[in-house]
Coordinates of C-alpha atoms in Angstrom, one line a residue:
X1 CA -12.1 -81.4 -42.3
X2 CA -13.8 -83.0 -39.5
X3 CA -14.5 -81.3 -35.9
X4 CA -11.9 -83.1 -34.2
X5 CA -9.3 -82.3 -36.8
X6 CA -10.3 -78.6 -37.1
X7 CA -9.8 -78.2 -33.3
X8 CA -6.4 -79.6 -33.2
X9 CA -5.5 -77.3 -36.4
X10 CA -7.1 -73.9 -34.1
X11 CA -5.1 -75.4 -31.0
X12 CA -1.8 -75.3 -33.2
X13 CA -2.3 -72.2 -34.2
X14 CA -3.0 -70.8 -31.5
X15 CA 0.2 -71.7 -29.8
X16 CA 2.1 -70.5 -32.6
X17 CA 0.2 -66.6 -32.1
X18 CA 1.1 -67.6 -28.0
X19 CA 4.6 -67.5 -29.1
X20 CA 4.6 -65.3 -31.2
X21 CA 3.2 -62.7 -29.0
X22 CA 5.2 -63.8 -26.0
X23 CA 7.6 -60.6 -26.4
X24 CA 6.3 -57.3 -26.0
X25 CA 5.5 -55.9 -29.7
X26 CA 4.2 -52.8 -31.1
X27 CA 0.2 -52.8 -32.2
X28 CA 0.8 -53.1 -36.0
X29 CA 2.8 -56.2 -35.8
X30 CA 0.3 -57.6 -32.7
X31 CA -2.8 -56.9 -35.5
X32 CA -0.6 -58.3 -37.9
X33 CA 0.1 -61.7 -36.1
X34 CA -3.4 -62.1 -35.5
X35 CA -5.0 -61.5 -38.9
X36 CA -2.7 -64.2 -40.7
X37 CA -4.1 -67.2 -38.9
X38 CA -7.1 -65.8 -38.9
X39 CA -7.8 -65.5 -42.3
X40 CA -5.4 -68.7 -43.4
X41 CA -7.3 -71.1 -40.7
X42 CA -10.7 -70.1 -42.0
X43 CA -10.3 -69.6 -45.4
X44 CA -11.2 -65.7 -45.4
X45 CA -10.3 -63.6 -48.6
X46 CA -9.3 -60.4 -46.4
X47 CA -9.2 -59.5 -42.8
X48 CA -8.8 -56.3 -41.0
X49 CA -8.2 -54.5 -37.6
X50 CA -9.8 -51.3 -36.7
X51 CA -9.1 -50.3 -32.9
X52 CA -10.4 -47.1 -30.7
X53 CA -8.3 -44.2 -30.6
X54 CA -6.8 -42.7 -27.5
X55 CA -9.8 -39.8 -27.1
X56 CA -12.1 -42.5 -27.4
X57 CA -14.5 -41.2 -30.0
X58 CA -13.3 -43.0 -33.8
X59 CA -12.4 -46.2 -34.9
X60 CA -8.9 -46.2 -36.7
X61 CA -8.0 -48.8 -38.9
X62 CA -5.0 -50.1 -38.2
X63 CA -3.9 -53.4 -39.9
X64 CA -5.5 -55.0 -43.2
X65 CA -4.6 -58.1 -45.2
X66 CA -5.8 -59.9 -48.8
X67 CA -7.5 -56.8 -50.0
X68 CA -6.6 -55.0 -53.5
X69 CA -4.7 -51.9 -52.6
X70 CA -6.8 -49.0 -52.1
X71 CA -9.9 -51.2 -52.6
X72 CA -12.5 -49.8 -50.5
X73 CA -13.9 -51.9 -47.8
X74 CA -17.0 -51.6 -45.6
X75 CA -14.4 -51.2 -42.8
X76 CA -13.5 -47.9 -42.3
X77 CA -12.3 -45.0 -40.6
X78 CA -15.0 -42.9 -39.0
X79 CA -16.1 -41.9 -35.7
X80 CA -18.1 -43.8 -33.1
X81 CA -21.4 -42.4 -33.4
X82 CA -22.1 -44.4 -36.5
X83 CA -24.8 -47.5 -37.4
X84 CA -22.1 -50.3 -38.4
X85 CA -21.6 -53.8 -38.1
X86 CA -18.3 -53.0 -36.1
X87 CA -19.6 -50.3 -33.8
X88 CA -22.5 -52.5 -32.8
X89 CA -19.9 -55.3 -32.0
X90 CA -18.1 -53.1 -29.7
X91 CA -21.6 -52.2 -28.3
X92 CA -22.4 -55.0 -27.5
X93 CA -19.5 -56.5 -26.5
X94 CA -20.2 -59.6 -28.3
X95 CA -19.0 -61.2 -31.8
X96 CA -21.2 -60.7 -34.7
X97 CA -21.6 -63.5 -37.7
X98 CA -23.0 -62.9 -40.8
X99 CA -23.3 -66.0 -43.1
X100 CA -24.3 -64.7 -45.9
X101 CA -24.7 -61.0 -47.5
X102 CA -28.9 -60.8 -47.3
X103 CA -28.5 -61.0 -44.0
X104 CA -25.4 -58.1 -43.3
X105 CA -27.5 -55.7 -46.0
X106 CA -30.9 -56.7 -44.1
X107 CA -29.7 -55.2 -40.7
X108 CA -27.6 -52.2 -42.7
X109 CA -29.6 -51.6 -45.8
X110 CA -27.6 -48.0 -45.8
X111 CA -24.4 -49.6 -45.1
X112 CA -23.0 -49.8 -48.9
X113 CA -24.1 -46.0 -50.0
X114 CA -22.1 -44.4 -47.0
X115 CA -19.1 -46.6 -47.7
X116 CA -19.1 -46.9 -50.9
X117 CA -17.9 -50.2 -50.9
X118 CA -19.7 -53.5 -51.8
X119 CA -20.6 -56.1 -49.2
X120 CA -18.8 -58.9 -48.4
X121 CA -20.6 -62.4 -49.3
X122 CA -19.8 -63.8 -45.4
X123 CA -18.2 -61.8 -42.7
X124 CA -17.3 -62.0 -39.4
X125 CA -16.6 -59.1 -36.8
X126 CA -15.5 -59.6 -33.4
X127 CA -15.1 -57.3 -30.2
X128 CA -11.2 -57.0 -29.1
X129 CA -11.7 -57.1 -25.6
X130 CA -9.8 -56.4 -22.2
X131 CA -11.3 -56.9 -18.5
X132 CA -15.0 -56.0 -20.4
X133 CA -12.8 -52.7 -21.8
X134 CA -13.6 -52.4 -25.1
X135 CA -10.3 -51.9 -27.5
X136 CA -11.4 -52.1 -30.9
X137 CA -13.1 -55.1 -33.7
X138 CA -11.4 -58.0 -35.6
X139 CA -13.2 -58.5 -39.0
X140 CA -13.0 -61.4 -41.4
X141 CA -14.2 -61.4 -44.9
X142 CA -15.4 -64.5 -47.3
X143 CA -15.8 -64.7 -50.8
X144 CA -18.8 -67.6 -50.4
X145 CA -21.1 -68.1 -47.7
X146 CA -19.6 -69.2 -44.5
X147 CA -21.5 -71.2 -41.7
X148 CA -19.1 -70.5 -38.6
X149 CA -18.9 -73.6 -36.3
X150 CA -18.5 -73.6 -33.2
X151 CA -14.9 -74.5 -33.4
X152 CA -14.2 -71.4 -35.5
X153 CA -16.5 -69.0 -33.4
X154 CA -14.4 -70.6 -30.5
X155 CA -11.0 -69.9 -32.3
X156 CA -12.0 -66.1 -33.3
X157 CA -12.6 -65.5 -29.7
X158 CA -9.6 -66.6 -28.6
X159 CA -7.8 -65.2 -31.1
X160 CA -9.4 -61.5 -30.4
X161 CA -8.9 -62.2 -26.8
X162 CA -5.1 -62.6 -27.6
X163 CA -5.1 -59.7 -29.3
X164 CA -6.5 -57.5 -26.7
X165 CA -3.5 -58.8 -24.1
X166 CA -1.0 -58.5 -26.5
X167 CA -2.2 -54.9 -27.4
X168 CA -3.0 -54.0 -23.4
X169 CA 0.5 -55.4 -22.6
X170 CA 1.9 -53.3 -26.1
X171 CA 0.4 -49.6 -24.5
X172 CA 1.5 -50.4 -21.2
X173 CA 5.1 -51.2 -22.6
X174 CA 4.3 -48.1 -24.2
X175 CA 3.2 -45.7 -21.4
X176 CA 6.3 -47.1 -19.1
X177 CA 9.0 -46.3 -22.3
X178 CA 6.9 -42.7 -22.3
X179 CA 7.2 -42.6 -18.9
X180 CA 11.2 -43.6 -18.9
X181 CA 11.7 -41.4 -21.5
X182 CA 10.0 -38.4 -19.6
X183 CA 12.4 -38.8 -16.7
X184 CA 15.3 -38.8 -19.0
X185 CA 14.6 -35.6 -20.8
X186 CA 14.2 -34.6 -17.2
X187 CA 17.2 -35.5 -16.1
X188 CA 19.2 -34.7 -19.4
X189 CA 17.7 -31.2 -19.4
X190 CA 18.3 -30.7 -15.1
X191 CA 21.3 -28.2 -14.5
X192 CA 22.3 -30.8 -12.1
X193 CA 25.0 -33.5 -12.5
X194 CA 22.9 -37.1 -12.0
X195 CA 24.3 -40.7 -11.9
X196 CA 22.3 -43.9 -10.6
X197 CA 24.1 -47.0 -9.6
X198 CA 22.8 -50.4 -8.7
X199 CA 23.5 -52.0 -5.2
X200 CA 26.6 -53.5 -6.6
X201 CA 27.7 -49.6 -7.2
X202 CA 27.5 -50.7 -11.3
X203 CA 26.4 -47.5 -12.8
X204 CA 22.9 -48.0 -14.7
X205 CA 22.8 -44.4 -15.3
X206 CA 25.2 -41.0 -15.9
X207 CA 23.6 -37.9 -17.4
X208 CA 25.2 -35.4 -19.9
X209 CA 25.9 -32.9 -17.1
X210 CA 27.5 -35.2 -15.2
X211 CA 29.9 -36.5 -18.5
X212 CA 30.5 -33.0 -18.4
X213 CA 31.9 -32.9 -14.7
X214 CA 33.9 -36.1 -14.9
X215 CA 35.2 -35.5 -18.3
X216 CA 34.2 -39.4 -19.2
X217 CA 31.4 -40.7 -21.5
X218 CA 28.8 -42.5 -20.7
X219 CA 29.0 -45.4 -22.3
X220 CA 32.5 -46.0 -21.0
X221 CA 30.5 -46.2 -17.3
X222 CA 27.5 -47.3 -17.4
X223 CA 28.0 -51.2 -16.3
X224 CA 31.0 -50.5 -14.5
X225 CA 31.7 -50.3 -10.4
X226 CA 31.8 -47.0 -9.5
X227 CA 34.8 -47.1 -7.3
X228 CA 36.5 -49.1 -10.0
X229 CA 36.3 -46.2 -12.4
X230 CA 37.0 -44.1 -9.6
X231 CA 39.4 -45.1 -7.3
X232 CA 40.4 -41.6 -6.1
X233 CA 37.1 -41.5 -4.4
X234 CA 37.3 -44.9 -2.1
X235 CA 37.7 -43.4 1.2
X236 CA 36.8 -39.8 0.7
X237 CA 33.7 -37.6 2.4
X238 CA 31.3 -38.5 -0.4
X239 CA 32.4 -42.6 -0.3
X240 CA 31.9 -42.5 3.3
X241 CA 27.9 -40.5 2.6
X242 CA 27.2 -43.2 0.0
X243 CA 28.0 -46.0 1.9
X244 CA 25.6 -43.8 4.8
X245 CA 22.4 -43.4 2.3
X246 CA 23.1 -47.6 1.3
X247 CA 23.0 -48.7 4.8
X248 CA 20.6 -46.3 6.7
X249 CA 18.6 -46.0 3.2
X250 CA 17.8 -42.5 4.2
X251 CA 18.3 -39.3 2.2
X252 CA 22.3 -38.0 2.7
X253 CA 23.2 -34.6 1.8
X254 CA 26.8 -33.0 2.2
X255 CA 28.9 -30.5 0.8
X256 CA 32.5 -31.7 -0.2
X257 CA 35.4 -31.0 -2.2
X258 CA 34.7 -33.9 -5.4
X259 CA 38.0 -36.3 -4.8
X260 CA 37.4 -37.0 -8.7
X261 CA 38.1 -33.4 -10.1
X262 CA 38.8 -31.5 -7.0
X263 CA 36.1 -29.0 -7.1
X264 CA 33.5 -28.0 -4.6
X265 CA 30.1 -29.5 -5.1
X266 CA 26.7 -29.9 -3.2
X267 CA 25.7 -33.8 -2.9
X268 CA 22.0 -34.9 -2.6
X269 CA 22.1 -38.9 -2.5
X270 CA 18.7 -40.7 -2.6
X271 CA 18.2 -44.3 -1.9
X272 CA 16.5 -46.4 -4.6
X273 CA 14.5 -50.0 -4.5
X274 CA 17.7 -50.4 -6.9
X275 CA 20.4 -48.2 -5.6
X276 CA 21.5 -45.0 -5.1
X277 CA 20.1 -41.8 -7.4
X278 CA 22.7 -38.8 -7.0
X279 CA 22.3 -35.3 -7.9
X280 CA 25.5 -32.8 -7.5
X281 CA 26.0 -29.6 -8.6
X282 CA 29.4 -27.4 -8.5
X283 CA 29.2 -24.9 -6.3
X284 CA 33.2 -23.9 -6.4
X285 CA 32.3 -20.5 -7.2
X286 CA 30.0 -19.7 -4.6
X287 CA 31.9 -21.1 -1.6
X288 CA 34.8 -19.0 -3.2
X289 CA 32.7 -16.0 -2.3
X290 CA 31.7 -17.2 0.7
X291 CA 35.4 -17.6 1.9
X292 CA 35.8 -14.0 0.9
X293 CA 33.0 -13.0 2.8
X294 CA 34.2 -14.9 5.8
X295 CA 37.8 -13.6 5.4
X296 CA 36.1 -9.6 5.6
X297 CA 34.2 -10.6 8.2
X298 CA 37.2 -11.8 10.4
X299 CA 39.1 -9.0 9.1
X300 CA 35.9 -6.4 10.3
X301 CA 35.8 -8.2 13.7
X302 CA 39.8 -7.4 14.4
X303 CA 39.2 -4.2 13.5
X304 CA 36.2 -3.9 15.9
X305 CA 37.9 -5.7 18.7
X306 CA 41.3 -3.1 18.3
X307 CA 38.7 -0.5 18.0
X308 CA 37.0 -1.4 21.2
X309 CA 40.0 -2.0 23.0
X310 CA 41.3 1.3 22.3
X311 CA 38.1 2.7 23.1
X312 CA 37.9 0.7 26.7
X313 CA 42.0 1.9 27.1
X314 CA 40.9 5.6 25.9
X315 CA 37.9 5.4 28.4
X316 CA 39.7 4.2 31.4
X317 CA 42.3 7.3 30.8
X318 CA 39.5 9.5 31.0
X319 CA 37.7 8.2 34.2
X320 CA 41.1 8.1 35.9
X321 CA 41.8 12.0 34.7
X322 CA 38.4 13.1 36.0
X323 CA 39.0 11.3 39.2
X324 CA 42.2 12.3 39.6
X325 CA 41.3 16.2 38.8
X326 CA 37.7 15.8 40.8
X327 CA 41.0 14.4 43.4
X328 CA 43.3 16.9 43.1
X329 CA 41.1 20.1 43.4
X330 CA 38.9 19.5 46.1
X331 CA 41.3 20.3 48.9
X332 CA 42.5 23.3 46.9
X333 CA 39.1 24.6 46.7
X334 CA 38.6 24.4 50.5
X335 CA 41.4 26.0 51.0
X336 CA 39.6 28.5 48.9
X337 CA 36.7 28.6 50.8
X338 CA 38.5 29.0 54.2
X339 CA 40.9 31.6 53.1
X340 CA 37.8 33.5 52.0
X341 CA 36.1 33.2 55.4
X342 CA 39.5 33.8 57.2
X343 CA 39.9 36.9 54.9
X344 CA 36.4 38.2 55.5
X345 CA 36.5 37.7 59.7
X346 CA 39.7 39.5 60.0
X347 CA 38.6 42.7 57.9
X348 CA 35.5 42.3 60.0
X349 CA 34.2 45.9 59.7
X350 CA 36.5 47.6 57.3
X351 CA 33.9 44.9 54.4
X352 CA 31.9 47.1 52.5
X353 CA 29.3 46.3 50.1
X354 CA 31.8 45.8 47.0
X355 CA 33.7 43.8 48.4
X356 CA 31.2 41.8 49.8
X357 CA 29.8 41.5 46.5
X358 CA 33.6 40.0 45.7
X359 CA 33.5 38.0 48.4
X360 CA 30.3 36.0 47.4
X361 CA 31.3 35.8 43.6
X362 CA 34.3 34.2 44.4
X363 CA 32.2 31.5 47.1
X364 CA 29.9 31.2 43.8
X365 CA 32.7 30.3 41.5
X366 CA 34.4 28.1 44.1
X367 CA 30.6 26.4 44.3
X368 CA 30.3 26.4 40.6
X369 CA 34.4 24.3 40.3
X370 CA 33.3 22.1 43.1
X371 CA 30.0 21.1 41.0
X372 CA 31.8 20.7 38.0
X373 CA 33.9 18.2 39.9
X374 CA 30.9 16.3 41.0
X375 CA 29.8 16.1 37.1
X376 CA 33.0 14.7 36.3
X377 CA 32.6 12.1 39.1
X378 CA 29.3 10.8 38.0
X379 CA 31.0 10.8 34.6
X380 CA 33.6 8.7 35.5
X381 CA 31.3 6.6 38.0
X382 CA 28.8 6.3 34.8
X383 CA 31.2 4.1 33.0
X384 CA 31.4 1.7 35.8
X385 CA 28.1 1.3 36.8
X386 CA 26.1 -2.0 35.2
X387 CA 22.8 -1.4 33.7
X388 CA 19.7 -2.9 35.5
X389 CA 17.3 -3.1 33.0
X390 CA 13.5 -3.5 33.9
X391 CA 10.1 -2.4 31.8
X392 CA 9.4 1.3 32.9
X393 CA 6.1 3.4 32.8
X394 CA 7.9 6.8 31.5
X395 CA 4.8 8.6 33.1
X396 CA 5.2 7.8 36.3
X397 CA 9.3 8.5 35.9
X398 CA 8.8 12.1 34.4
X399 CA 6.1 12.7 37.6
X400 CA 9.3 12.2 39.5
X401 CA 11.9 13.7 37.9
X402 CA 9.4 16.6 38.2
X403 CA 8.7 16.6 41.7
X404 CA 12.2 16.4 42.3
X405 CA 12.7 19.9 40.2
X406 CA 10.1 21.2 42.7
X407 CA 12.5 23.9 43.9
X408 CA 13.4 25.5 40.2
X409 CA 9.6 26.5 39.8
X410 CA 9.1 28.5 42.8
X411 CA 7.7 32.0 41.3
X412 CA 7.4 30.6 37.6
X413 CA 4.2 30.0 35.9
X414 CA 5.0 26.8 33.6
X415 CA 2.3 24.8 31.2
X416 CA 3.1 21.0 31.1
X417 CA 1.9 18.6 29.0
X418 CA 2.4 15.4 29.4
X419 CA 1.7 12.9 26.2
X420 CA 0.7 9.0 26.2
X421 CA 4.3 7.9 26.9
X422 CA 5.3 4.3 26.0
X423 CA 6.9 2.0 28.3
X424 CA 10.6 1.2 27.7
X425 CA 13.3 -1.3 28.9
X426 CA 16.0 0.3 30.7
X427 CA 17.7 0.8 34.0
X428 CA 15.4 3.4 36.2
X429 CA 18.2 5.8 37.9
X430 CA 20.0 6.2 34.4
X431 CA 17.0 6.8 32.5
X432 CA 15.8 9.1 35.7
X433 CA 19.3 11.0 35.3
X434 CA 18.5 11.8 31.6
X435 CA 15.1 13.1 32.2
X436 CA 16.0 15.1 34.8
X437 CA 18.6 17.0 32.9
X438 CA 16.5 17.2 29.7
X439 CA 13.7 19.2 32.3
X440 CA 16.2 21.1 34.0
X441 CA 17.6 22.1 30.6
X442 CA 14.2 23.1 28.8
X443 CA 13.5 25.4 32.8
X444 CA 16.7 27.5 32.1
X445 CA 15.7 27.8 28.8
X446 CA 12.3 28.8 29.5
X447 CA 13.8 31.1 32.3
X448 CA 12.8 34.1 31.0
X449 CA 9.4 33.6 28.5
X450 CA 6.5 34.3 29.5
X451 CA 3.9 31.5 29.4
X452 CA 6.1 29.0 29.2
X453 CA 5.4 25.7 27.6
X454 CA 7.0 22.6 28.2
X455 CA 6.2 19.5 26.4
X456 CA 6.8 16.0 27.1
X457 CA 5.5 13.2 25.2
X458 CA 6.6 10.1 22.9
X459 CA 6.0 7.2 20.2
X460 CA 6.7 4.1 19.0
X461 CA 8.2 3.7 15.2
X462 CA 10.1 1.3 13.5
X463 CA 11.2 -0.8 16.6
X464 CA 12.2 2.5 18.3
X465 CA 10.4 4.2 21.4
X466 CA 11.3 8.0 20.4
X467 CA 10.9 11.0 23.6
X468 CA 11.0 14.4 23.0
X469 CA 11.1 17.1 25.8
X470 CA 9.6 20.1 23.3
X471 CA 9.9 23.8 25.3
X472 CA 9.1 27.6 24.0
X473 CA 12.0 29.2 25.4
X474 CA 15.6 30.4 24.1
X475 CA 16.0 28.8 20.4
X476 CA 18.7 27.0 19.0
X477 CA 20.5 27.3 15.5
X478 CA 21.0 24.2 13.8
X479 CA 24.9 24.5 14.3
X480 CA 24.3 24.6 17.9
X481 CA 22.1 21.9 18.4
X482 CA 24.4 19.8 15.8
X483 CA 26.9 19.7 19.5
X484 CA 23.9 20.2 21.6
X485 CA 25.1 16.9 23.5
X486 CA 29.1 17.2 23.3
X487 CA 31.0 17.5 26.3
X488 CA 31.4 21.5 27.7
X489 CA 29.2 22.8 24.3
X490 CA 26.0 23.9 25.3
X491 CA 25.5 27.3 24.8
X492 CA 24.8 28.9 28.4
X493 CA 23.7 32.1 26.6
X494 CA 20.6 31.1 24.7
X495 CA 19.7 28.5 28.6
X496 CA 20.7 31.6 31.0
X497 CA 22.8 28.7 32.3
X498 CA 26.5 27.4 32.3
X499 CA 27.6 24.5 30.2
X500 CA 26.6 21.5 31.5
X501 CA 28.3 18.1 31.9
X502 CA 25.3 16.3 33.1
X503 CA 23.8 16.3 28.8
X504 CA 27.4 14.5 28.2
X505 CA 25.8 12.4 30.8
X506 CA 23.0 11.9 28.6
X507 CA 24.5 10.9 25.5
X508 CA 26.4 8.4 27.5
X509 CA 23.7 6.9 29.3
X510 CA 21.2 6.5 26.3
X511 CA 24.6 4.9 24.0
X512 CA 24.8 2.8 27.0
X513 CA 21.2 1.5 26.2
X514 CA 21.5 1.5 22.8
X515 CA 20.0 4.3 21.7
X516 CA 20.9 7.8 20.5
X517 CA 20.5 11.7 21.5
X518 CA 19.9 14.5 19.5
X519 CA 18.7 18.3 19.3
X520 CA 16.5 20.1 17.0
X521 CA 15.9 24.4 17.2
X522 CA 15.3 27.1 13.8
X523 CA 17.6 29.5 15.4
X524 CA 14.3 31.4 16.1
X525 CA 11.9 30.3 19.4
X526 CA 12.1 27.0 21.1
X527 CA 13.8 23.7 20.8
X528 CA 13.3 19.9 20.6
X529 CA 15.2 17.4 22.6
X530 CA 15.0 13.6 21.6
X531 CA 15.8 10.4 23.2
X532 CA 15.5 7.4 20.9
X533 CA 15.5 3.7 22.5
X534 CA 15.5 0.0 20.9
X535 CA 12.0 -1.3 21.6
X536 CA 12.9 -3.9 23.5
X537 CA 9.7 -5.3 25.5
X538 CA 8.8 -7.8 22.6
X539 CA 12.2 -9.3 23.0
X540 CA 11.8 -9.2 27.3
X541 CA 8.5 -10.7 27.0
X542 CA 9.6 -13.4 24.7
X543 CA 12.0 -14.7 27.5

């Protein structure tokens, strides 16, 4: 066959492989498509293809043709590292010829013993190239010495060159169908219904939890318009979010009741390069509980607002009784007072000690009603007044409230000690009002001790400002300081004093802030009053 002739034979061929390899095809049946021209076109005896594995370190063989079955061959198995015709191809990156055996056993003397094959007469082995990446070798065998021509050298390249697209374009195919497959045992396996639809709302996609949902397979969907299959939907919250995420192509998410099955769900919609990818999930049960929740809630905020009403109705009652007794009492008690005066000119002389004595306890009593009835003004007045709140330094407001007890310490030896007191929010003349009864209360009860000791001092803790006023004097049992604060309960014996409205004053002011009152006493020596506030000065200075 003449040059010309052969040339037109390798160009027909080679079309044919073209076509043959036009479709993507796996790398068994690429090798195979390869090796039959191959062999047939240059009249080889037996071809193979041996290509790199994925770790890169071993020739596998993966396609052979004319030889005997399990005939051993020089081309083998075997990893990378070894001195072969077809590793030193691959090296090289250039085809190998070998026209005659002296030659293939000249450069591989060894060759034969580590195979233990025999030599082909002629052979042929040629790199299987991509972009200079090397994939594996093409070998050709000859029963008779071969001299390769030009036009054959020419053809085996292009042959192994078409072999390396077809296999680059095979593992690509490849990787994507991994790749595809990945992201449906993703989405298969996902807890969360998923559907994809195309921009003419034909769904290309419906997973297994989503079948589920709808109660409709797959295959009776995929294909098919969406609002087709659907109709209940056109119109509806989620239509309306679809057509949204289509025409803004931005990520729409909503929660809905599903117009298909009329269940609660949570909708994430993402636009595609093809469409729309949605993911929903049924969330019936949980907005179930949340309209319980939100039915207890509005249930618990009746109750509070009948409870505060009845509270601001019980409240007014009381500041209208105290005024109204504070009212009717003081012109009684003047009366009182002048009938005692009148009583005391007109016996003039006849007065003697006793009954002067009588005279002045029943002044003293009239004074005592008449400050009781003040109490019960400020009380009253205590309800209406509205809180000024302002950062106070609680040093400088117990210096105060202690210069203003000046004239309970004439004759008295007292120890004070004064802590590192934090700074509070709170309205000045309240807070002053507490302070000074907590003093005046820990001087009566200190009335009577010798060396006494009164503490004052304070802390912050758990986003609370916590005062004590901490005195040595007359104890207090736990039952008593359990009502330490309640209206007409403190316990005058143990003080040397009267009850006292003004610590009902107390508890109402610090409530008014907040906050809460308390007592602390063993029954034995001494006491503990406290004053907890909110810590508010983060919150002020955050303003």
């Amino acid at each position: 066959m003449t040059e010309p002739q052969m040339r037109t034979l390798f160009s027909d061929e080679l079309l044919a492989v073209g076509r043959a390899l036009n479709p993507v095809q796996p790398q068994e049946v690429v090798t195979d498509i390869i090796l039959r021209p191959a062999i047939s076109s240059l009249g080889a005896v037996a071809g193979a293809v041996l290509l790199i594995n994925a770790q890169r370190d071993r020739l596998n063989l993966i396609t052979r043709q004319g030889y005997e079955q399990n005939a051993k061959t020089i081309w083998q198995d075997g990893p990378l590292d070894r001195h072969i015709p077809a590793i030193d191809a691959i090296e090289r990156r250039e085809p190998l010829f070998f026209e005659d055996s002296d030659e293939l056993k000249r450069l591989y003397p060894q060759l034969e013993e580590e195979t233990g094959a025999i030599s082909p007469v002629a052979s042929a082995v040629l790199p299987i190239l991509i972009d200079g990446h090397a994939l594996g070798v093409l070998v050709l065998d000859f029963r008779e010495p071969h001299v390769f021509t030009p036009a054959e050298q020419q053809f085996l390249a292009t042959l192994a060159l078409q072999c390396a697209v077809a296999l680059d374009r095979s593992l690509q195919h490849a990787r994507v169908v991994e790749q595809q497959q990945a992201q449906l045992d993703i989405l298969e396996s996902i807890s969360d219904a998923f559907y994809a639809v195309d921009k003419d709302w034909c769904f290309t996609y419906v997973n297994r939890r989503a079948e589920e949902f709808w109660k409709r397979k797959r295959e009776d969907l995929i294909g098919k318009v969406y609002w087709e299959e659907f109709p209940q939907a056109v119109g509806s919250e989620p239509y309306q979010a679809h057509l949204r995420a289509a025409q803004e192509q931005q990520v729409v998410r909503l929660e809905s009741l599903s117009p298909i099955t009329g269940l609660w769900v949570n909708i994430t919609i993402n636009p595609t390069a093809d469409g729309l990818s949605v993911y929903f999930a049924d969330i019936t049960e949980r907005k179930a509980l949340e309209e319980r929740a939100n039915e207890a809630t509005r249930q618990l905020e009746r109750r509070v607002l009948e409870r505060t009403r009845d509270l601001q109705d019980l409240n007014a009652e009381l500041r209208a009784y105290a005024i109204g007794i504070s009212r009717d009492l003081t012109e009684p008690l003047r009366r009182v007072n002048a009938f005692v005066g009148l009583l005391e000119s007109r016996l003039g002389g006849q007065v003697d000690e006793r009954m002067g004595r009588m005279f002045t306890q029943v002044r003293e009593e009239a004074r005592r009603v008449g400050d009781r009835m003040d109490e019960l003004r400020k009380l009253a007045a205590l309800e209406r007044r509205e809180l000024r709140e302002e950062p106070l330094d609680l040093i400088q407001l117990i210096v105060q409230v202690r210069s203003d007890l000046e004239p309970l310490l004439k004759g008295r030896k007292i120890t004070w000690v004064l802590g590192t007191l934090p700074r509070v929010v709170g309205d000045a003349l309240l807070l002053r009002q507490v302070f000074a009864e907590l003093l005046a209360v820990a001087l009566d009860a200190t009335r009577h001790t010798p060396d006494a000791r009164i503490e004052v001092d304070g802390e912050v803790k758990e986003r609370r400002v916590v005062m004590w006023v901490r005195h040595n004097g007359n104890g207090l049992t736990p039952a008593q300081a359990e009502r330490f604060f309640d209206l007409f309960q403190v316990p005058h014996a143990e003080f040397g004093a009267e009850e006292r409205i003004g610590l009902a004053n107390v508890r109402r002011i610090v409530a008014r802030h907040g906050g809460q009152v308390w007592a602390k006493g063993d029954g034995e020596s001494g006491a503990c009053l406290r004053v907890a506030l909110p810590d508010r000065l983060g919150d002020l200075s955050s303003l």
